Tab-separated table of C-alpha atoms in Angstrom:
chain	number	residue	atom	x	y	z
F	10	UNK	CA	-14.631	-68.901	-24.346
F	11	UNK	CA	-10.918	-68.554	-24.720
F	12	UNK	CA	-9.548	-66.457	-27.279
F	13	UNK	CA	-6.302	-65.960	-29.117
F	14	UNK	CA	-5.385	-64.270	-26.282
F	15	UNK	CA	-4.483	-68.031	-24.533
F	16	UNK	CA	-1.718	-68.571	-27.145
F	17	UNK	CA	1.194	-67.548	-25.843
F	18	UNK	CA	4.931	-68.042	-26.510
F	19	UNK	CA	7.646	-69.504	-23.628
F	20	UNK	CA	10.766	-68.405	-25.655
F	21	UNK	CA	9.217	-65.609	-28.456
F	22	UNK	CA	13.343	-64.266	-29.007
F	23	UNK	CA	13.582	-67.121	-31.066
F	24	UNK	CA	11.094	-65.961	-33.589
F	25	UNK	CA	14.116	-63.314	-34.406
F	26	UNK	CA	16.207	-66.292	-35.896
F	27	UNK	CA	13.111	-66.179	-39.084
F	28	UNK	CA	14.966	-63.880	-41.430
F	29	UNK	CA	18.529	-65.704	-40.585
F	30	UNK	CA	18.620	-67.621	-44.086
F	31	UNK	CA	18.134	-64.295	-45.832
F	32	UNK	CA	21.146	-62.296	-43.707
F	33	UNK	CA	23.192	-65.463	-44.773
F	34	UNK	CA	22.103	-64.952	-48.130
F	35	UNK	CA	22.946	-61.680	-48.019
F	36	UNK	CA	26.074	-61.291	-46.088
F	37	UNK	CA	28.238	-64.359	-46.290
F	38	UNK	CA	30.784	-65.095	-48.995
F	39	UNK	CA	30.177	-66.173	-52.765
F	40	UNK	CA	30.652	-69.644	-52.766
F	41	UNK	CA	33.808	-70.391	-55.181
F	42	UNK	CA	32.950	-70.752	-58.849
F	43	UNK	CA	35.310	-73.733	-58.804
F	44	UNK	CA	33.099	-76.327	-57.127
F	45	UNK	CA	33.600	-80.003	-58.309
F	46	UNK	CA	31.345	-82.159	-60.404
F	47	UNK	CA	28.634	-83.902	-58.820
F	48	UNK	CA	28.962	-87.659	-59.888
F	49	UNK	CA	25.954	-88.745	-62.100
F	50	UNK	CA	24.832	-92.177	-62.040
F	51	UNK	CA	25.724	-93.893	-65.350
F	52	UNK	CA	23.201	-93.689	-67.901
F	53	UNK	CA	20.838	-91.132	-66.177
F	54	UNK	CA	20.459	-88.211	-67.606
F	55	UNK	CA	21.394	-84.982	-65.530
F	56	UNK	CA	18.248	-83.366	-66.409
F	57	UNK	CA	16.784	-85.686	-64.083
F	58	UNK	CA	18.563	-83.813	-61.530
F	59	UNK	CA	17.261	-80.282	-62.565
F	60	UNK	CA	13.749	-78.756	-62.336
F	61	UNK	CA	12.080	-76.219	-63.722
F	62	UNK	CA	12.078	-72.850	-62.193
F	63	UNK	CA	8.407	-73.446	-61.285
F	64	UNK	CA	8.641	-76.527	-59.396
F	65	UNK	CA	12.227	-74.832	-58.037
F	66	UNK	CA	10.407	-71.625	-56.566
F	67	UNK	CA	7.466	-74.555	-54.764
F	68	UNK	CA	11.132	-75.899	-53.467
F	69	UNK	CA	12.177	-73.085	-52.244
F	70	UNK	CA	8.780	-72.125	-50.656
F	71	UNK	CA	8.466	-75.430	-48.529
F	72	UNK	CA	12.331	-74.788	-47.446
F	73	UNK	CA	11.361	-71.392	-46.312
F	74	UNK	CA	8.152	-72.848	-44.721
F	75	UNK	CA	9.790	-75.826	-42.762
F	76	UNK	CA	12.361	-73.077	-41.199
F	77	UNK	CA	9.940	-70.757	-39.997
F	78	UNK	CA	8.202	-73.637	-38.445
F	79	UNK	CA	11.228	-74.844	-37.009
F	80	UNK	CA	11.534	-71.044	-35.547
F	81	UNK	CA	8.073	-71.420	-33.656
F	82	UNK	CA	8.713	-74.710	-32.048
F	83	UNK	CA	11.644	-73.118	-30.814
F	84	UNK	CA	9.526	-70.161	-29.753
F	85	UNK	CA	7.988	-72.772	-27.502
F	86	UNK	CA	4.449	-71.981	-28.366
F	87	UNK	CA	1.475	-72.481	-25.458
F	88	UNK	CA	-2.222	-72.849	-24.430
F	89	UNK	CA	-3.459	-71.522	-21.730
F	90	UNK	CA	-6.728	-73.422	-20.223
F	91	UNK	CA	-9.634	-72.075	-18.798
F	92	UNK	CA	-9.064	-70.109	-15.459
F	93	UNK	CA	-9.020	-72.234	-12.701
F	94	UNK	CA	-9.262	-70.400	-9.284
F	95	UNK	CA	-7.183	-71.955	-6.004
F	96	UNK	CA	-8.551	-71.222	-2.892
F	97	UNK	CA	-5.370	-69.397	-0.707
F	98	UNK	CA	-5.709	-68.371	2.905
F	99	UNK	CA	-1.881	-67.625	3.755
F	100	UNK	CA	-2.285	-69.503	6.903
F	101	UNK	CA	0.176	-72.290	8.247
F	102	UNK	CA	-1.272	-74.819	10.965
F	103	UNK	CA	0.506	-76.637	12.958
F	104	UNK	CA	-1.468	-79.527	14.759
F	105	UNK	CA	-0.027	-81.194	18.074
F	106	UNK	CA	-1.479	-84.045	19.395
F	107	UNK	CA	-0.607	-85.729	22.592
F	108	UNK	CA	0.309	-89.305	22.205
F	109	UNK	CA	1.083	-90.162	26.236
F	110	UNK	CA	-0.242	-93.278	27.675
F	111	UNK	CA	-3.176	-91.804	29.425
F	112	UNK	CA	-4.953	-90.743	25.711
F	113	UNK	CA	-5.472	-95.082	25.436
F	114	UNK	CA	-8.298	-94.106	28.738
F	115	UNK	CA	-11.892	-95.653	27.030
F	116	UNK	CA	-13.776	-92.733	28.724
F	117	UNK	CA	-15.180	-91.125	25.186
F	118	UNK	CA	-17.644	-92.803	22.908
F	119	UNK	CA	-17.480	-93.461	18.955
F	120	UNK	CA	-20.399	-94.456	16.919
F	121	UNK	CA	-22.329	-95.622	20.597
F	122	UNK	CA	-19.019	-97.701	22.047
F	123	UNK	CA	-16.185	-96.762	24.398
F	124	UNK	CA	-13.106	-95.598	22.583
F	125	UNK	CA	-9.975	-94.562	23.042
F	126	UNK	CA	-9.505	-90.716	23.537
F	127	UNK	CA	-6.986	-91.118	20.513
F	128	UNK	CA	-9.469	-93.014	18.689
F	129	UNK	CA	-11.701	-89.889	18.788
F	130	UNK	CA	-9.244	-87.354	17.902
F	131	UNK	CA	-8.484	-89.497	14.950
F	132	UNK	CA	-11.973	-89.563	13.968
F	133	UNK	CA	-12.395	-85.290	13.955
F	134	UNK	CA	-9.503	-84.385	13.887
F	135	UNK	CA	-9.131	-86.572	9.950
F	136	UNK	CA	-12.255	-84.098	8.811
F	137	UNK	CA	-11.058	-80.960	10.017
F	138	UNK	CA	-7.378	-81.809	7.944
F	139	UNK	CA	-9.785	-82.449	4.669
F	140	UNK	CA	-11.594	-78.963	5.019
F	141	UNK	CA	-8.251	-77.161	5.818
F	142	UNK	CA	-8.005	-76.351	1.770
F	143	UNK	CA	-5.420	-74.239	1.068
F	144	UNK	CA	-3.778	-73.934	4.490
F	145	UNK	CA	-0.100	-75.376	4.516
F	146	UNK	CA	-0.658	-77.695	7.734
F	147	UNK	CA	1.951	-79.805	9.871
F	148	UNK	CA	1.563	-82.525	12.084
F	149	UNK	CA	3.195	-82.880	15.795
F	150	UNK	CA	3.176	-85.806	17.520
F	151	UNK	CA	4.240	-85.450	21.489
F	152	UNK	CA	4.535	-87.642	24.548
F	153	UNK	CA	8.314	-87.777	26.239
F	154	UNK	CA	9.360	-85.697	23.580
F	155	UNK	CA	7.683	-83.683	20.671
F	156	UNK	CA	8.750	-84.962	16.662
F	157	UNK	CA	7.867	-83.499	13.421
F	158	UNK	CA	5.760	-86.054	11.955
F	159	UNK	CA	4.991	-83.716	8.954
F	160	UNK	CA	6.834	-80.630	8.202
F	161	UNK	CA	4.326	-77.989	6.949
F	162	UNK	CA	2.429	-79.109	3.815
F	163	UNK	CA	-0.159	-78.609	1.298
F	164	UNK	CA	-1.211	-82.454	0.916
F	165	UNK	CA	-3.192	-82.898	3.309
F	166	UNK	CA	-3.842	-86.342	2.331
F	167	UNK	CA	-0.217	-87.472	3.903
F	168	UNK	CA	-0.967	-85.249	7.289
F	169	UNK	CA	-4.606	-87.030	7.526
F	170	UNK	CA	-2.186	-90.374	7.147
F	171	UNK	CA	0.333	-90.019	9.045
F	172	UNK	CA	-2.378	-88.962	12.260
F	173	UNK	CA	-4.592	-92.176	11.137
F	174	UNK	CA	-0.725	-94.198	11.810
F	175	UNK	CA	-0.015	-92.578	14.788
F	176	UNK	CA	-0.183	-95.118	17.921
F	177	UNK	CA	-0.168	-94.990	21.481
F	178	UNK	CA	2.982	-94.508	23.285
F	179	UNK	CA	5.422	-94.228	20.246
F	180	UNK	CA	6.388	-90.725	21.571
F	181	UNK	CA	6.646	-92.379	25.037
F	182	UNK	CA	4.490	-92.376	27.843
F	183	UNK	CA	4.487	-88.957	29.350
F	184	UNK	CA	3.513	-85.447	27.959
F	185	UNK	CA	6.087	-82.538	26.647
F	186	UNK	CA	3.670	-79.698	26.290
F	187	UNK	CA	6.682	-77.000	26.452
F	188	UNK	CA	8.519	-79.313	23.995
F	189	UNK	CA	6.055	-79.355	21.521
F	190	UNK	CA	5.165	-75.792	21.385
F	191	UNK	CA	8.370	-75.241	21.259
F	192	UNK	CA	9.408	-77.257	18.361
F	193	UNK	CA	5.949	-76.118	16.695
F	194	UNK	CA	7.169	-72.201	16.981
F	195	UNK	CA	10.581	-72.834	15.741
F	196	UNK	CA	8.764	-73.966	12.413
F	197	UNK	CA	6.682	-71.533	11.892
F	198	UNK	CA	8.681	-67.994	12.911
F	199	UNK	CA	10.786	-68.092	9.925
F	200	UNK	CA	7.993	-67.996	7.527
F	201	UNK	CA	6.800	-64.792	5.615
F	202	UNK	CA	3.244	-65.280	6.259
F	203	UNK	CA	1.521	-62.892	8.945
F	204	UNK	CA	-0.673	-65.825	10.373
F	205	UNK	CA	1.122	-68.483	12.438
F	206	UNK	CA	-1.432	-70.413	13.508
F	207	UNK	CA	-1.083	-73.707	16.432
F	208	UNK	CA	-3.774	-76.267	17.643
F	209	UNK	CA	-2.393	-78.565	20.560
F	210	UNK	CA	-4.136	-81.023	21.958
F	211	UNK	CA	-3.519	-83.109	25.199
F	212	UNK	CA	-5.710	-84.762	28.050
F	213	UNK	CA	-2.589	-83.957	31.120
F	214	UNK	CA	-0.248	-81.595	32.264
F	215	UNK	CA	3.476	-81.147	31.243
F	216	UNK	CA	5.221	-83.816	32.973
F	217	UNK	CA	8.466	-83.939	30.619
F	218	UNK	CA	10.955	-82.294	27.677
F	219	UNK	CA	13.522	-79.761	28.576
F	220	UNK	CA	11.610	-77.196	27.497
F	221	UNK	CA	8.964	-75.829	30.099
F	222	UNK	CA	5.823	-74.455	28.841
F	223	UNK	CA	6.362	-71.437	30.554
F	224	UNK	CA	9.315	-70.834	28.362
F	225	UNK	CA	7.703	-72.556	25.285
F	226	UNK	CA	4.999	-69.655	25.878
F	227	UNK	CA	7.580	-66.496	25.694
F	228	UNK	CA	8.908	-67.591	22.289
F	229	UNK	CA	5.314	-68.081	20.840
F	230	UNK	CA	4.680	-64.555	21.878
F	231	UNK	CA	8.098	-63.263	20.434
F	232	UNK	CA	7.190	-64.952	17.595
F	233	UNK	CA	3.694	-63.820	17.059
F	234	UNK	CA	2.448	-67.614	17.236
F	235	UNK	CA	-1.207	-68.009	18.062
F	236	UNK	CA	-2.031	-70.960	20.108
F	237	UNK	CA	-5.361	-72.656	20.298
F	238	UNK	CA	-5.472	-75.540	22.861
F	239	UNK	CA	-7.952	-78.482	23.407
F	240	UNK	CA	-8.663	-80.388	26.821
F	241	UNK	CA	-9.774	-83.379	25.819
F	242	UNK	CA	-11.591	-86.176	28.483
F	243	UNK	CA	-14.355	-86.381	30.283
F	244	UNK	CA	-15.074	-85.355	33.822
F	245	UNK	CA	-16.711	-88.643	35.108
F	246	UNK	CA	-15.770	-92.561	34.599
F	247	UNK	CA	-18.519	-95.186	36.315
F	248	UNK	CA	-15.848	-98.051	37.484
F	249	UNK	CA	-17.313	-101.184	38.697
F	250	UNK	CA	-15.581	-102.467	41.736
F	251	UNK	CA	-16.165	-104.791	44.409
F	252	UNK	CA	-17.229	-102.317	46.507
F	253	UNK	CA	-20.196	-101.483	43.467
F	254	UNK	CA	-19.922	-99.281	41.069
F	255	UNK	CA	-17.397	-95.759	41.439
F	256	UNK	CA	-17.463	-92.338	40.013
F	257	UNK	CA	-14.134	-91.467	39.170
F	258	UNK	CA	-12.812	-88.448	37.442
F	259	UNK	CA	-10.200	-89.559	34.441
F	260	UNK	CA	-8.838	-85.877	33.629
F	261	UNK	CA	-7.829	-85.198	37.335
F	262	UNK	CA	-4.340	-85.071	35.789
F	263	UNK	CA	-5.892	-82.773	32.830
F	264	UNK	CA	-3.924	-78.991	33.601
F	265	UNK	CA	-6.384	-76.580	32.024
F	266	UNK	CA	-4.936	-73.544	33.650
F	267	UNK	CA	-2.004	-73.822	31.488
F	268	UNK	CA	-4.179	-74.293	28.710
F	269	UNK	CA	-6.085	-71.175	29.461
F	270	UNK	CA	-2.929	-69.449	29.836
F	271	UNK	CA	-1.295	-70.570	26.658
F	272	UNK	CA	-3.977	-69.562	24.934
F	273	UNK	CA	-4.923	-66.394	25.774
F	274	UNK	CA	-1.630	-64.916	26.175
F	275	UNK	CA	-0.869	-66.237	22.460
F	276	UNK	CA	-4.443	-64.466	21.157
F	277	UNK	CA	-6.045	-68.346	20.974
F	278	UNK	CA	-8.555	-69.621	22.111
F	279	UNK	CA	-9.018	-72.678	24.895
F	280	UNK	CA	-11.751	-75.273	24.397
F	281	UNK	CA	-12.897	-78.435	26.842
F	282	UNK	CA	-13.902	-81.483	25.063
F	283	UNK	CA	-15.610	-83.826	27.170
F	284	UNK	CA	-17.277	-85.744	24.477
F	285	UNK	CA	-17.022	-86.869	21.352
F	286	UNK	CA	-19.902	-84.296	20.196
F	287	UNK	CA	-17.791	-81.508	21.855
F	288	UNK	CA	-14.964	-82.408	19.797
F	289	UNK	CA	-16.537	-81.564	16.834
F	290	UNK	CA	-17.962	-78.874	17.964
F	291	UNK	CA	-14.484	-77.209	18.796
F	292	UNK	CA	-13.090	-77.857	15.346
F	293	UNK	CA	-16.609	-76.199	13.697
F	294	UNK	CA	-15.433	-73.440	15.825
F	295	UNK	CA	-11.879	-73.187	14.745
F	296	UNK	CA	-13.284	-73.290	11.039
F	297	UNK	CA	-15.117	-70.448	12.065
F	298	UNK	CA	-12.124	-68.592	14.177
F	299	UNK	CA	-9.195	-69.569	11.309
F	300	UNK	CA	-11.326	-69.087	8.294
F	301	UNK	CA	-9.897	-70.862	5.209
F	302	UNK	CA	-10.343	-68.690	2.369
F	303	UNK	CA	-8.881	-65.516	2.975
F	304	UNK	CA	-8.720	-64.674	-1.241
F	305	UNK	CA	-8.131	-66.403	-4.024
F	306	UNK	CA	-5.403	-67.295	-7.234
F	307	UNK	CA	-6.535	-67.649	-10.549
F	308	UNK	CA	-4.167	-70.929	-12.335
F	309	UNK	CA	-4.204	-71.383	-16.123
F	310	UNK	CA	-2.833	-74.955	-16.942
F	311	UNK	CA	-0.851	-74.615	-20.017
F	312	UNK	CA	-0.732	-77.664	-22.635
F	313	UNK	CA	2.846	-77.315	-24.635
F	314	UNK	CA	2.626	-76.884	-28.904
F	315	UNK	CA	5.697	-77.403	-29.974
F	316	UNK	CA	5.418	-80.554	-31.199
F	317	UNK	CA	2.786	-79.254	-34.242
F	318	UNK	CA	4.987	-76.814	-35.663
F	319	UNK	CA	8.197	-79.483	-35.206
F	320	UNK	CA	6.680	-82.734	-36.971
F	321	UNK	CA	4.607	-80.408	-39.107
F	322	UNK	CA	8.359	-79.566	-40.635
F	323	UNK	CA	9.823	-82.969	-40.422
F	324	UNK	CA	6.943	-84.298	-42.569
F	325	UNK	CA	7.447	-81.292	-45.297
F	326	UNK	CA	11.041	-81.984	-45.205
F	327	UNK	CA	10.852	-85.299	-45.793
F	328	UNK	CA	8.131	-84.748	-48.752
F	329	UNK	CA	11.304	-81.996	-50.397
F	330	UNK	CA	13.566	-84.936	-49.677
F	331	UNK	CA	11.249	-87.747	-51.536
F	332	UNK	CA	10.253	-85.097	-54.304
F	333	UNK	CA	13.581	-84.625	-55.637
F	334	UNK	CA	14.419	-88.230	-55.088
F	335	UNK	CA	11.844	-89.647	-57.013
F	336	UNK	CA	11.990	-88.378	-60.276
F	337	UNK	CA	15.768	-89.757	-60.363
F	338	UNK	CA	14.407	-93.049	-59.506
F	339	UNK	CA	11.699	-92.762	-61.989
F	340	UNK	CA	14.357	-92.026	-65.132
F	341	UNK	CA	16.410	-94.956	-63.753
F	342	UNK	CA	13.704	-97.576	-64.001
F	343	UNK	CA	12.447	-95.609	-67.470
F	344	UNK	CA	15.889	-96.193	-68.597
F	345	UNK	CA	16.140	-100.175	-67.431
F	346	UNK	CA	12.764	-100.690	-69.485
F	347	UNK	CA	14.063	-99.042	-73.180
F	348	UNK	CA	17.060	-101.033	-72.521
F	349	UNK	CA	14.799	-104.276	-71.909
């Protein structure tokens, strides 16, 4: 139950402009005695123009009512809601994903059929993006070169969507790994948060970029940037050929030394997915490892006011206006009828 307590006022100076009219009153200059005549309309009686002192002081009351109610709109009055609390971990993630032209290999299954190693990621990776509430998280796509697909972000709605768009060889065919650890470090070292916090995921070994991953590595360590990193394909293909069928291995080309390196130099952790079920086993992990909720903030919408108080004092003022206008009108039309 929210009390008076919720009411609370953007601008409350303004409520010092309430005794204006009566420093005015008291401090400006006599108006000159020689004012002219007011013009009377012919035949009505200027007592139609007067009141009593009673009705005068009710006058004078609404007048001094419609001001101070003009004061508190300015005031800018509020309502705070009921406390909502925001979940805040402090952490931002920067996902990498390798888009060369060996993650199109059909050596993974989704829902029972052969899919594309991208095809997978898409599927666990989308998940893990949903459950990331209240991390800020960014979105690297890397093959010939590494590009920001999405700068660091709290909607992760447009990450999950711009990863579901991703394709195949837009990033070109080979794999930057330096590139895009570098490019994910130099967005995340400027920023004031203590956790710094990377996820890159390939299926090769660093076959382009001008940045090696040797030197990609230093600056994540100068910059305090951990790095987790995912292997992802499996370690046997069955091929049918005409000589019968072959066992092949499709990550032969998958360098998991550097992986292990990256990672445990950077205070990460390296994972080997050979499966779809692996997969999401390794993000479950890194739910576990990068926890999301680290504390929380309390939020109290606020729903403006001002706009009681300010028609509240049109509507009297325009009852003062019609009050003293009507009793004029009234003495005309009595007027019109003794002449009739």
């Amino acid at each position: 139950m929210i009390g008076w307590d919720a009411l609370t006022l953007e601008w409350p100076w303004a409520l010092l402009l309430g005794p204006l009219p009566l420093v005015i009153r008291r401090w400006a200059p006599p108006v000159a005695q020689s004012v002219r005549a007011v013009p009377v309309p012919f035949g009505v009686p200027a007592a139609a123009f007067s009141s009593g002192g009673g009705r005068q002081r009710v006058r004078a009351s609404v007048a001094w009512i419609c001001w101070l109610l003009l004061v508190l709109a300015a005031a800018d009055p509020q309502w705070a809601g009921e406390p909502i609390e925001l979940g805040r971990s402090g952490r931002n993630l920067m996902l990498a994903v390798d888009l060369s032209g060996s993650m199109k290999e059909e050596d993974l299954e989704l829902n029972g059929q052969p899919a594309s190693r991208l095809a997978v990621v898409k599927s666990v990776l989308g998940p893990f993006i949903e459950r990331r509430s209240g991390d800020r998280l960014g979105l690297i796509l890397f093959g010939d070169e590494a590009y920001l697909q999405t700068p660091l972000t709290f909607d992760r709605e447009t990450v999950a969507q711009m990863l579901q768009e991703s394709a195949i060889g837009l990033a070109g065919e080979r794999t930057a790994i330096g590139s895009a650890i570098g490019l994910g470090v130099r967005h995340l070292r400027d920023l004031p948060e203590a956790q710094r916090v990377m996820i890159l995921l390939t299926d090769g070994r660093n076959t382009a970029g001008e940045l090696s991953p040797e030197e990609a590595l230093k600056l994540a360590v100068e910059t305090g940037v951990r790095i987790h990193t995912i292997g992802v394909g499996a370690d046997e293909l069955l091929v049918r050929t005409l000589f019968g069928m072959r066992r092949l291995n499709p990550s032969a080309e998958l360098d998991e030394r550097l992986l292990q390196k990256l990672a445990s130099e950077t205070g990460g952790e390296y994972f080997r997915a050979r499966e779809t079920r692996e997969l999401e086993q390794i993000y479950a992990t890194l739910d576990a490892i990068e926890p999301v909720r680290q504390g929380t903030e309390v939020y109290r919408p606020m729903t403006a006011l001002f706009f009681w108080p300010l028609g509240l004092a049109v509507l009297l003022g325009l009852s003062l206006g019609l009050a003293s206008f009507f009793p004029v009108v009234r003495e005309q039309l009595s007027l019109q009828k003794g002449k009739a």
